[in-house]
Short mmCIF file of C-alpha atoms and ligand atoms in Angstrom, two decimals:
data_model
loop_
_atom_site.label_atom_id
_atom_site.label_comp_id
_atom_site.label_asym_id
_atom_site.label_seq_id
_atom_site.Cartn_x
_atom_site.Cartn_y
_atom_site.Cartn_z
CA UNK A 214 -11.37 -29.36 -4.38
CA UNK A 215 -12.01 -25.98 -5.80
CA UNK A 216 -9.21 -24.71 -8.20
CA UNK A 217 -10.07 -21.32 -8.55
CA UNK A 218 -13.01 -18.40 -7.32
CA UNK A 219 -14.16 -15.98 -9.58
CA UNK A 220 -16.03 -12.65 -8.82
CA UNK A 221 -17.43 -9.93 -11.30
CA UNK A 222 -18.66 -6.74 -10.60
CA UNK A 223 -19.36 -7.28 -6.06
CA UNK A 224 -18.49 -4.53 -4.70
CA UNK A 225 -14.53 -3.62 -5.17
CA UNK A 226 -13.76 -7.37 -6.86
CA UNK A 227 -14.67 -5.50 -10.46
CA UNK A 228 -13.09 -8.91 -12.08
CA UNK A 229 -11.14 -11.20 -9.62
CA UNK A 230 -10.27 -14.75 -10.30
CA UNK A 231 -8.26 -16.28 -7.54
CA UNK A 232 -6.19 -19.44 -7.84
CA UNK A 233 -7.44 -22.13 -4.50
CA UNK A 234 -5.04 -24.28 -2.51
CA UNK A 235 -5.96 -27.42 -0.29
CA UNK A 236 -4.66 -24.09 2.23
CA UNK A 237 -5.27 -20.71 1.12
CA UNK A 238 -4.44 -17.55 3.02
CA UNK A 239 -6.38 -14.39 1.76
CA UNK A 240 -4.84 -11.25 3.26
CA UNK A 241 -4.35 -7.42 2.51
CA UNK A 242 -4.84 -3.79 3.96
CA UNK A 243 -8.23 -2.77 5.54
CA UNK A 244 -10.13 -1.77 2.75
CA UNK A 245 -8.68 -4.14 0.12
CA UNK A 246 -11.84 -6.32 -0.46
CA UNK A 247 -11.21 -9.19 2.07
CA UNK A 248 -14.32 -9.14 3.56
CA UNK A 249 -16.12 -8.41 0.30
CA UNK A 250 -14.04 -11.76 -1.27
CA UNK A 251 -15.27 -13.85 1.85
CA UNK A 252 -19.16 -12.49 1.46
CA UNK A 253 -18.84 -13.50 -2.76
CA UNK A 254 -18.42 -16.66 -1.66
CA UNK A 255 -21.37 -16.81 1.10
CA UNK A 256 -23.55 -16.07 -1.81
CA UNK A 257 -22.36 -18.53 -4.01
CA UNK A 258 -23.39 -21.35 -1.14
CA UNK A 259 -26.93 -19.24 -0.82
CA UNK A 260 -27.48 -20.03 -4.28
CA UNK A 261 -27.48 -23.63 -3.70
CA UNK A 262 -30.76 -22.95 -0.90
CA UNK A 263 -32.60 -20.48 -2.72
CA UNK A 264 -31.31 -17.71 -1.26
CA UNK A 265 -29.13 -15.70 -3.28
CA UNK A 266 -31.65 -13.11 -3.61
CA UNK A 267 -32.67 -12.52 -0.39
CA UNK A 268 -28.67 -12.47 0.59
CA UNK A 269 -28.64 -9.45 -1.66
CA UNK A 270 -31.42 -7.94 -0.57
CA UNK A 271 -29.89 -7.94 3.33
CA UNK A 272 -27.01 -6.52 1.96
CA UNK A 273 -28.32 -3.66 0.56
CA UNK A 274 -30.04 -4.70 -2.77
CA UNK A 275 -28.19 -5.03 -6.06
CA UNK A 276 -27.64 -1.62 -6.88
CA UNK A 277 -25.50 -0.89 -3.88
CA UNK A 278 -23.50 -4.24 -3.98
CA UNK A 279 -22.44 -3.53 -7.66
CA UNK A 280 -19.06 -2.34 -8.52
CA UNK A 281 -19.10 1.57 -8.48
CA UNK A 282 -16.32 2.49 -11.15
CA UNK A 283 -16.51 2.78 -14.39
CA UNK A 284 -17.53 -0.55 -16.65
CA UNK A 285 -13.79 -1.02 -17.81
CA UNK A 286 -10.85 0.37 -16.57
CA UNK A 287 -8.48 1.73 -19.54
CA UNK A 288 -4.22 1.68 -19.41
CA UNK A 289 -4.61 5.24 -19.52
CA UNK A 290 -7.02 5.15 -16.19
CA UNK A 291 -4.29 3.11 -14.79
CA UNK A 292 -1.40 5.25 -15.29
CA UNK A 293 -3.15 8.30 -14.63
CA UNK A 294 -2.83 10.17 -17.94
CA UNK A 295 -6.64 10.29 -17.58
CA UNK A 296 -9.40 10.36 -15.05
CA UNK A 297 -11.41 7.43 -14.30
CA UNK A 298 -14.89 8.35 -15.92
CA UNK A 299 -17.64 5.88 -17.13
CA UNK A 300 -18.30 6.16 -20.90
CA UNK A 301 -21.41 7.29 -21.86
CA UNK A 302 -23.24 4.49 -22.27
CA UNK A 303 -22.67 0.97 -21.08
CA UNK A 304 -21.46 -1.99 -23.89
CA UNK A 305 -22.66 -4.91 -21.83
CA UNK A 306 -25.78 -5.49 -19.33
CA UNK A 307 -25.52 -4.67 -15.40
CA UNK A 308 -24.08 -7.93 -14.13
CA UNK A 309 -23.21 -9.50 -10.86
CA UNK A 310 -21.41 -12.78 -11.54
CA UNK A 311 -19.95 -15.54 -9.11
CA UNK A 312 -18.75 -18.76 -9.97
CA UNK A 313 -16.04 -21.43 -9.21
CA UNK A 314 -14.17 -24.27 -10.77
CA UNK A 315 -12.72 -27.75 -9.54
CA UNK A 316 -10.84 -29.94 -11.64
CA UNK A 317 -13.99 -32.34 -12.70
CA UNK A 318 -16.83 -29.54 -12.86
CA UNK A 319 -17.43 -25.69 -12.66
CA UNK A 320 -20.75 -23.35 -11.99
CA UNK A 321 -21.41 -19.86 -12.92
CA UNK A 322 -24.37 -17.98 -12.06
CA UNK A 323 -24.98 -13.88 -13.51
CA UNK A 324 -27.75 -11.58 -11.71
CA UNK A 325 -28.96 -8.84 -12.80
CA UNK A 326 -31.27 -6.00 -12.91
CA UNK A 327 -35.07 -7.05 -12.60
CA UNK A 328 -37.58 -6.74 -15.45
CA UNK A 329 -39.78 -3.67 -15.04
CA UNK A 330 -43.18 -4.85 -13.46
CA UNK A 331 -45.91 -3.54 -11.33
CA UNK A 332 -44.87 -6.61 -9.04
CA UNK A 333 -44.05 -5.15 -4.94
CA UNK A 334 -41.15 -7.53 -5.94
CA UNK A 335 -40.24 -5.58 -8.91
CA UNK A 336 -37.11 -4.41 -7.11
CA UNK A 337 -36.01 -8.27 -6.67
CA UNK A 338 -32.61 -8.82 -8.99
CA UNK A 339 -32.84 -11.57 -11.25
CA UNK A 340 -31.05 -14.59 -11.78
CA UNK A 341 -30.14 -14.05 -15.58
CA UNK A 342 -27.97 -17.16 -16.57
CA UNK A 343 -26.69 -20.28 -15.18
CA UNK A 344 -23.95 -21.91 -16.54
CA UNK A 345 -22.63 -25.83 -15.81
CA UNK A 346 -19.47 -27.14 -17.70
CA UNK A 347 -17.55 -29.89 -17.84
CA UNK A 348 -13.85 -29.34 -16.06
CA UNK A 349 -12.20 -25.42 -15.44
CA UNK A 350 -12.60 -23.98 -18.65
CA UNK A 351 -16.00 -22.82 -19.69
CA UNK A 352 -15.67 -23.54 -23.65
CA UNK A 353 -18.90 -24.10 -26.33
CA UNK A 354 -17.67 -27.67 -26.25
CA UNK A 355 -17.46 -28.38 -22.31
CA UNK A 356 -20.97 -27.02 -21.63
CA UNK A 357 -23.32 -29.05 -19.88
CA UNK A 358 -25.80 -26.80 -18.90
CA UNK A 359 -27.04 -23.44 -19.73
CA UNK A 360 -30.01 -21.39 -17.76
CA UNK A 361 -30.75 -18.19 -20.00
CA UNK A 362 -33.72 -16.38 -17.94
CA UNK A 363 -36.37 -18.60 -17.85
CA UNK A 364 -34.72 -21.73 -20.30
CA UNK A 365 -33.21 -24.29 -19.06
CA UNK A 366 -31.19 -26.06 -21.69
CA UNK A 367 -29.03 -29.83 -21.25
CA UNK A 368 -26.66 -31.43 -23.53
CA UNK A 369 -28.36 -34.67 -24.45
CA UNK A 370 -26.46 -37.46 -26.83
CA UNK A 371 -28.08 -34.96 -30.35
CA UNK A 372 -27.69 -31.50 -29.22
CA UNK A 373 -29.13 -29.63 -26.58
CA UNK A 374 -32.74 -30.47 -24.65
CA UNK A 375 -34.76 -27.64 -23.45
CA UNK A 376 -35.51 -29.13 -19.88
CA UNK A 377 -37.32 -26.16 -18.68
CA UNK A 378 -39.10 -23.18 -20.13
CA UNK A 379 -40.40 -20.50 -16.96
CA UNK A 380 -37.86 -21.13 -14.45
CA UNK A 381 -38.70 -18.29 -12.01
CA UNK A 382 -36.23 -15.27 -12.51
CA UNK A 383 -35.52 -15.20 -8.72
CA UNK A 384 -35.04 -19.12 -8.64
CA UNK A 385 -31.78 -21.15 -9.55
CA UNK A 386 -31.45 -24.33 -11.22
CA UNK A 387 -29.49 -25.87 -8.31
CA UNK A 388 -32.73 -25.51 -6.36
CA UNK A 389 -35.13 -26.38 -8.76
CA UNK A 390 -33.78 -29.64 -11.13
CA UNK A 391 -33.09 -31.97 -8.00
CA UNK A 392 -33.18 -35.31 -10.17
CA UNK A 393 -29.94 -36.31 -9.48
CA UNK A 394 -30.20 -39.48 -12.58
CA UNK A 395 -31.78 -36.32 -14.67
CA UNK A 396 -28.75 -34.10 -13.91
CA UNK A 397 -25.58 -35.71 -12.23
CA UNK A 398 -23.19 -32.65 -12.76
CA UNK A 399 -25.65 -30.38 -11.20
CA UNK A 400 -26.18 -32.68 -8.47
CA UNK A 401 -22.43 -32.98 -8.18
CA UNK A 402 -22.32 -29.14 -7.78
CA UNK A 403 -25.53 -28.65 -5.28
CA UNK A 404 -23.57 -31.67 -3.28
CA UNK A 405 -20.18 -29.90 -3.44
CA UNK A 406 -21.64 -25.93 -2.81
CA UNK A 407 -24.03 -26.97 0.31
CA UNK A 408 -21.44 -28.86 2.33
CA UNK A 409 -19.40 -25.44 2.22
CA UNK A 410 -19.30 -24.00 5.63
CA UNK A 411 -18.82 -20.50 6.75
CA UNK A 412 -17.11 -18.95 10.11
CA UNK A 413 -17.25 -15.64 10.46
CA UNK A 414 -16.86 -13.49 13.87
CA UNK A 415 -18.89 -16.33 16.02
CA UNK A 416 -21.55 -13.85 18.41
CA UNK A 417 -20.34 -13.89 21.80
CA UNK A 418 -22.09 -11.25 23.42
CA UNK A 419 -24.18 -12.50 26.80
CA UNK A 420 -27.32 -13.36 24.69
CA UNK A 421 -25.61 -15.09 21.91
CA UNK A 422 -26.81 -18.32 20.75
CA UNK A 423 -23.63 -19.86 22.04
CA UNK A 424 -24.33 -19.04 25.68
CA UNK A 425 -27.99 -20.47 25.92
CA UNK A 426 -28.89 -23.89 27.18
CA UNK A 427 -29.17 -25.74 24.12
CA UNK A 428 -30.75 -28.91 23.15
CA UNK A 429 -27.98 -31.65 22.13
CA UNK A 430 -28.21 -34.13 19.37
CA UNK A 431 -25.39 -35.14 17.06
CA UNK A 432 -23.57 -32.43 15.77
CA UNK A 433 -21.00 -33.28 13.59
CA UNK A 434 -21.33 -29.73 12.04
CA UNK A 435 -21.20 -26.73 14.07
CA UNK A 436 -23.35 -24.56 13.44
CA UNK A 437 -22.53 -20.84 11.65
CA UNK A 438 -23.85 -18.82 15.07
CA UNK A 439 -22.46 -21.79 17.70
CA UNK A 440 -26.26 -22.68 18.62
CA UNK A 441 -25.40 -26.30 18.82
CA UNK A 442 -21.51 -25.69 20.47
CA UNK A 443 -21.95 -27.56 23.52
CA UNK A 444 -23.65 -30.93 21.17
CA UNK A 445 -20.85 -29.85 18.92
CA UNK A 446 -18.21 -30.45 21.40
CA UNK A 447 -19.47 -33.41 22.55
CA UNK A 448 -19.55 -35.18 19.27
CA UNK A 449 -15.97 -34.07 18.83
CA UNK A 450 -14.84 -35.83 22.00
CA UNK A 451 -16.77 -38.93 21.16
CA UNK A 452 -15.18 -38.79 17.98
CA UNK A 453 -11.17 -40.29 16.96
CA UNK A 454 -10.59 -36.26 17.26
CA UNK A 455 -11.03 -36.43 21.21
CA UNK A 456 -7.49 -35.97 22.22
CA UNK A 457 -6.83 -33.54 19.26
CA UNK A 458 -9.73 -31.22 20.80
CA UNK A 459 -8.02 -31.82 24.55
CA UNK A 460 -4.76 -31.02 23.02
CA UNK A 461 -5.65 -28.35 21.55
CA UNK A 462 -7.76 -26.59 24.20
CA UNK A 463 -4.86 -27.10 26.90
CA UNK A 464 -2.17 -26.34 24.26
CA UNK A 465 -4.17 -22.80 24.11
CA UNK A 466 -4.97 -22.14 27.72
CA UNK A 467 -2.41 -23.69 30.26
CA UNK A 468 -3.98 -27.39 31.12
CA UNK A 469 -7.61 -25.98 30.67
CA UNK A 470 -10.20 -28.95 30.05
CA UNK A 471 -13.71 -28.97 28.54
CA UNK A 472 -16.17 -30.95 30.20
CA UNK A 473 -20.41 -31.25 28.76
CA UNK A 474 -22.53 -32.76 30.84
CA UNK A 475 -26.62 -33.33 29.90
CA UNK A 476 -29.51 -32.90 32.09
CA UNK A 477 -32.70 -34.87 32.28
CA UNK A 478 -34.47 -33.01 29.40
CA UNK A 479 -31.44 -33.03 27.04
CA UNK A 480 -30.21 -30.05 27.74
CA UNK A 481 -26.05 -29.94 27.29
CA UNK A 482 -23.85 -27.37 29.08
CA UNK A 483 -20.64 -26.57 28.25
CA UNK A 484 -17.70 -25.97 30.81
CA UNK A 485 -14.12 -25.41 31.24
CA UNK A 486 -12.26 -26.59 33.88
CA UNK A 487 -9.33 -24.23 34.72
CA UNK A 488 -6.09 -25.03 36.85
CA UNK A 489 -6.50 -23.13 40.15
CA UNK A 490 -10.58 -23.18 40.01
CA UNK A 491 -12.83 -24.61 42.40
CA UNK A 492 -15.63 -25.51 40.25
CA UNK A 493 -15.65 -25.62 36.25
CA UNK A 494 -16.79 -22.33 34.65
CA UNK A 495 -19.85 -22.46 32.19
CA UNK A 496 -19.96 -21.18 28.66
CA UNK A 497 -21.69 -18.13 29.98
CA UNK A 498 -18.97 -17.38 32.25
CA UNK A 499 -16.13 -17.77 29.64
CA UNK A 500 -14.27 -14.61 27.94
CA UNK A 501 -15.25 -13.59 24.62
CA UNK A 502 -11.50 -14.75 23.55
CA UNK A 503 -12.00 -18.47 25.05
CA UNK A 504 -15.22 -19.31 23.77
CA UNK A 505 -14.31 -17.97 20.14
CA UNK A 506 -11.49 -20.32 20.35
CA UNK A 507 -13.23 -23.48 21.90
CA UNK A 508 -15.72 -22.56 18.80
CA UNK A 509 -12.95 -22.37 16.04
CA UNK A 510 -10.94 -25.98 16.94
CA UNK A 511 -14.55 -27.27 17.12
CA UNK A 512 -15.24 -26.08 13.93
CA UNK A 513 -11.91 -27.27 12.32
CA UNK A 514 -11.62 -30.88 14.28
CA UNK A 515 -15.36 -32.10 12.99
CA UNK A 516 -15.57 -35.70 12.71
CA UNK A 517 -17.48 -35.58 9.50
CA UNK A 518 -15.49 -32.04 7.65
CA UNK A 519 -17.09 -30.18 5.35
CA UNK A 520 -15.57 -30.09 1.86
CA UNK A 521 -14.76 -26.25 2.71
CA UNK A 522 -14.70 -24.32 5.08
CA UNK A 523 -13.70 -20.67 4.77
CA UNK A 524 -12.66 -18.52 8.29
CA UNK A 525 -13.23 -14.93 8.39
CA UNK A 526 -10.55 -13.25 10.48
CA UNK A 527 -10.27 -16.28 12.46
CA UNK A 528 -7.91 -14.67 15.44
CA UNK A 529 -10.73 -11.54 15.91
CA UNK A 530 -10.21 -11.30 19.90
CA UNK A 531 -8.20 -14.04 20.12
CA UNK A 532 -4.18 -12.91 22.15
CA UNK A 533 -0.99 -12.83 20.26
CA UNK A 534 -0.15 -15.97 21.82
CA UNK A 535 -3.04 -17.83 20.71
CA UNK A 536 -1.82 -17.62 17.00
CA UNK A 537 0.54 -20.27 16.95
CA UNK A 538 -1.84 -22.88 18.32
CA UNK A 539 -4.88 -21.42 15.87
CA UNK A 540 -2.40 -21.94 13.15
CA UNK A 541 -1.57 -25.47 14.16
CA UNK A 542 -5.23 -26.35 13.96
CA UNK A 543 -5.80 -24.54 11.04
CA UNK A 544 -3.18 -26.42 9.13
CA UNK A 545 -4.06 -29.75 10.78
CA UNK A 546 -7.85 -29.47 9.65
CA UNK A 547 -6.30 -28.94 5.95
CA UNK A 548 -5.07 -32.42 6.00
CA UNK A 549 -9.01 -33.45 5.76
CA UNK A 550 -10.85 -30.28 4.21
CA UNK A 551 -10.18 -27.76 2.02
CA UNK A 552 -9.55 -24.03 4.43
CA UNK A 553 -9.56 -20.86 2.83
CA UNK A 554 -8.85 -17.99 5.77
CA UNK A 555 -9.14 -14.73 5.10
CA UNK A 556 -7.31 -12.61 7.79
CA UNK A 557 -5.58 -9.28 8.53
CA UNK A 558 -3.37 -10.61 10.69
CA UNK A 559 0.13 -11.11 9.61
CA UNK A 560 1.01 -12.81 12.85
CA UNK A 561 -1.31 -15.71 11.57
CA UNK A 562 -0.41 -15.39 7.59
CA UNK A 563 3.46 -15.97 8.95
CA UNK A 564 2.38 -18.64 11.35
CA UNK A 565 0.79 -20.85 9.11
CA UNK A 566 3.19 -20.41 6.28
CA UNK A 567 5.67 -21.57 9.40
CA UNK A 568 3.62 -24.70 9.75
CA UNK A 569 2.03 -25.28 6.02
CA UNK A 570 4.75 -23.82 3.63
CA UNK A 571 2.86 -25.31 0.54
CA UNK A 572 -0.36 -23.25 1.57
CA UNK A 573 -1.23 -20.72 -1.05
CA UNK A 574 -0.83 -17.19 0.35
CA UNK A 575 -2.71 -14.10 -1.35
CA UNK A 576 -2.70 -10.50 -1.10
CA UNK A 577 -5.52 -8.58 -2.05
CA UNK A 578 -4.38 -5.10 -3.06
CA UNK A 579 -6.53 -1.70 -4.29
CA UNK A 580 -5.95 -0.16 -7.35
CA UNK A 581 -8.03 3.05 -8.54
CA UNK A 582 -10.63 1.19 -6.17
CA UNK A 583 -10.83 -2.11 -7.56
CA UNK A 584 -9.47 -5.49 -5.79
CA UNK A 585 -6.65 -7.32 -7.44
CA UNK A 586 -4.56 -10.56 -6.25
CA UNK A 587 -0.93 -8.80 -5.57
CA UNK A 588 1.36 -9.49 -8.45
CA UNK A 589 -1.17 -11.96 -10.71
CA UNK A 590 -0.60 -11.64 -14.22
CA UNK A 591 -1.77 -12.87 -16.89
CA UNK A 592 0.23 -16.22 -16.23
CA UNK A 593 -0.73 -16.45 -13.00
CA UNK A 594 -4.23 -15.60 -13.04
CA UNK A 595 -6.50 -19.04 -14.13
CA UNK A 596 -8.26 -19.40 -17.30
CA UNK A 597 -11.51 -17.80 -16.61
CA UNK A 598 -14.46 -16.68 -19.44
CA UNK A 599 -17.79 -15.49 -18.15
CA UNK A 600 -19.58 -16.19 -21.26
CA UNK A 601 -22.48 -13.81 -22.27
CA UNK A 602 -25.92 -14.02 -21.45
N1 LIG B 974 -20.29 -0.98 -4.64
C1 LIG B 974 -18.98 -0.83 -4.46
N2 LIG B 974 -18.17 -0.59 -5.52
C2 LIG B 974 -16.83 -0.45 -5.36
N3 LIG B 974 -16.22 -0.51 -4.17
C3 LIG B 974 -16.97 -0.74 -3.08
C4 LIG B 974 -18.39 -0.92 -3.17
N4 LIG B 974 -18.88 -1.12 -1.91
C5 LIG B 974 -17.81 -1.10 -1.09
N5 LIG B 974 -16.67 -0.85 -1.77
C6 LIG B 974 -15.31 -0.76 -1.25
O1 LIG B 974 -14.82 -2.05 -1.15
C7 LIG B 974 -13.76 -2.08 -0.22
C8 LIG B 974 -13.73 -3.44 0.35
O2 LIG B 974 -14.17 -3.53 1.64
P1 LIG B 974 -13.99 -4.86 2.50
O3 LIG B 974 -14.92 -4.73 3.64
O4 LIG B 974 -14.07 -6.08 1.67
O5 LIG B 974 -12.46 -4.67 2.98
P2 LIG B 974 -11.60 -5.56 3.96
O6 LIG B 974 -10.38 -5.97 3.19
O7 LIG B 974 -12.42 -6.62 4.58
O8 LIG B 974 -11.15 -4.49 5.04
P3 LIG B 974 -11.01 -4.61 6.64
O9 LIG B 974 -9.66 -5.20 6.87
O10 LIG B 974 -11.08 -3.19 7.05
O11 LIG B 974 -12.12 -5.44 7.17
C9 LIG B 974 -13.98 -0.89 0.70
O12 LIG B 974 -12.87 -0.05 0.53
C10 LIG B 974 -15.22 -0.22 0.15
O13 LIG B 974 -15.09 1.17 0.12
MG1 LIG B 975 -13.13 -7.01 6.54
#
């Protein structure tokens, strides 16, 4: 399980460390860095398939992702005896770090600006240093591995091994060391960071991938655009999760039932077959609202759960009175995977404290324009240290 998420210098989360809960609830105002927290940790999974840069680059490039206030924010900033201003000249490198902890092992990774070159890549940021330790607390004495630009360095039984020497600046070592005997804690954390799974605002538009004809095989993972919903569905009923799925779908919609059937070529089609219809109605014909929901308690009721999964605004279209039933899934899927849902809703937040009282709850909260966790202090906020490059 991960114990704690930490963010430096994305966007508004200037330095956030947030405790993790078998349930956690991330909410706060619009504008508070919810989205921004959920997006963090998208790009900590790209890392783990090469495409951390690339993520970056869609979402603007470096430059616009990094925190716009000043390097450090003074007591006098905060209590507005002075303006906010940047000091003249920066103390410590232009950094983007992400990393997280569980109880057994913990990953950091710090990009930065790219070296100047006359590369058409020049503008690419670069993976700067990697860091693997042993437990939460990155210490001298719990480090396991260290990436410095191009060095890769391992703790053998004398001292430290340099493993590799040119590791491409755009390349991480959780891509490129994939001897598992070499390096078991970095296979540990590739294992643990690609089996996260992401749900954000599925498409549902009349093109979206979840509307098409799709080919079904075995889908014990739905996919992050619902291309694969109807297989999806299908290996949930044939699952020990059947009647949860039923139950869940007619809990939501009045004795509503899903039904997939496959044609000759392998083709599966979703349906829903509604009290008072003649015939069922196919996924294209469903509302926005329905087929976002037959998506999510997909999602959450997978036979084979991810170790993670993290909802963006889960209830986005969903009606009022679907947020009692979304929260009973919600907190039912947390029996068998960690859930971290980040949500605006405060219908849901109360809900699922109603059903999951021992969930961790969060509010994200602005402060001269940077993110902080609602009344974390230095008590409450884990044991974090970034290291230096
Ligand atoms: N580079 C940056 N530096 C500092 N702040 C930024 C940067 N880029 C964006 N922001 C601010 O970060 C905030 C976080 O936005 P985010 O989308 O995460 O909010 P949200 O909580 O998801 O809000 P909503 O509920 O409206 O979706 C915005 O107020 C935005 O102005
Ligand atoms: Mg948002």
């Amino acid at each position: 399980m991960i114990t704690t998420l930490a963010v430096h210098g994305y966007r508004s989360l200037r330095d956030l460390v947030v405790p993790l809960g078998g349930l956690t609830v991330v909410t706060g105002a619009n504008g508070s860095g919810k989205s921004s927290l959920y997006q963090a940790f998208r790009l900590l999974s790209d890392t783990s398939s090469g495409g951390l840069v690339s993520a970056l680059a869609e979402a603007g490039g470096l430059s616009s992702v990094l925190w716009a206030g000043p390097e450090t924010i003074s007591r006098a900033m905060r209590n507005g005896e002075v303006p906010v201003q940047g000091k003249g000249s920066r103390r410590r490198p232009v950094s983007l770090m992400l990393g997280f902890a569980t109880a057994e092992f913990s990953y950091l990774v710090d990009v930065g600006l790219p070296t100047p070159s006359r590369s058409l890549f020049a503008g690419d940021p670069e993976l700067k240093r990697e860091v693997v330790w042993d437990g939460p607390v990155l210490r001298p004495a719990t480090t396991l591995l260290t990436r410095l630009r191009g060095a890769v360095k391992v703790r053998a039984e004398r001292g430290w091994e340099t493993v590799v020497e040119d590791l491409g600046p755009r390349e991480s070592v959780l891509t490129t060391l994939s001897d598992p005997r070499g390096y078991p804690e970095l296979a540990a954390v590739r294992a643990a960071v690609s089996s996260w799974r992401f749900h954000d605002d599925i498409r549902t538009d009349r093109r979206a991938p979840a509307r098409q004809p799709q080919i079904g095989t075995w889908s014990p993972i739905l996919d992050h655009d619902g291309r694969n919903l109807a297989a999806a569905v299908e290996t949930v009923r044939e699952s020990a999760w059947a009647t949860v799925l039923d139950g869940a779908i007619a809990d939501a919609f009045d004795g509503t039932t899903l039904e997939v059937t496959a044609s000759d070529e392998g083709l599966f089609f979703l349906s829903l077959r509604q009290p008072g219809m003649l015939r069922p109605m196919g996924v294209a014909e469903l509302s926005d609202g329905t087929l976002r929901y037959v998506a999510m308690a997909t999602a959450l009721l997978s036979p084979r759960p991810p170790s993670l999964l993290v909802l963006n605004e889960p209830e986005t279209s969903l009606h009022p009175q679907l947020t009692e039933p979304l929260a009973r899934l919600i907190t039912a899927a947390a029996h068998r995977t960690q859930i971290v849902v980040v949500t605006h809703s405060a219908a849901l937040v109360s809900a699922i404290g109603h059903e999951a009282p021992d969930a961790v709850q969060h509010e994200l909260v602005k402060e001269l324009g940077e993110t902080r966790v609602a009344e974390q202090g230095l008590l409450t906020r884990p044991t974090w240290d970034w290291g230096s490059r």
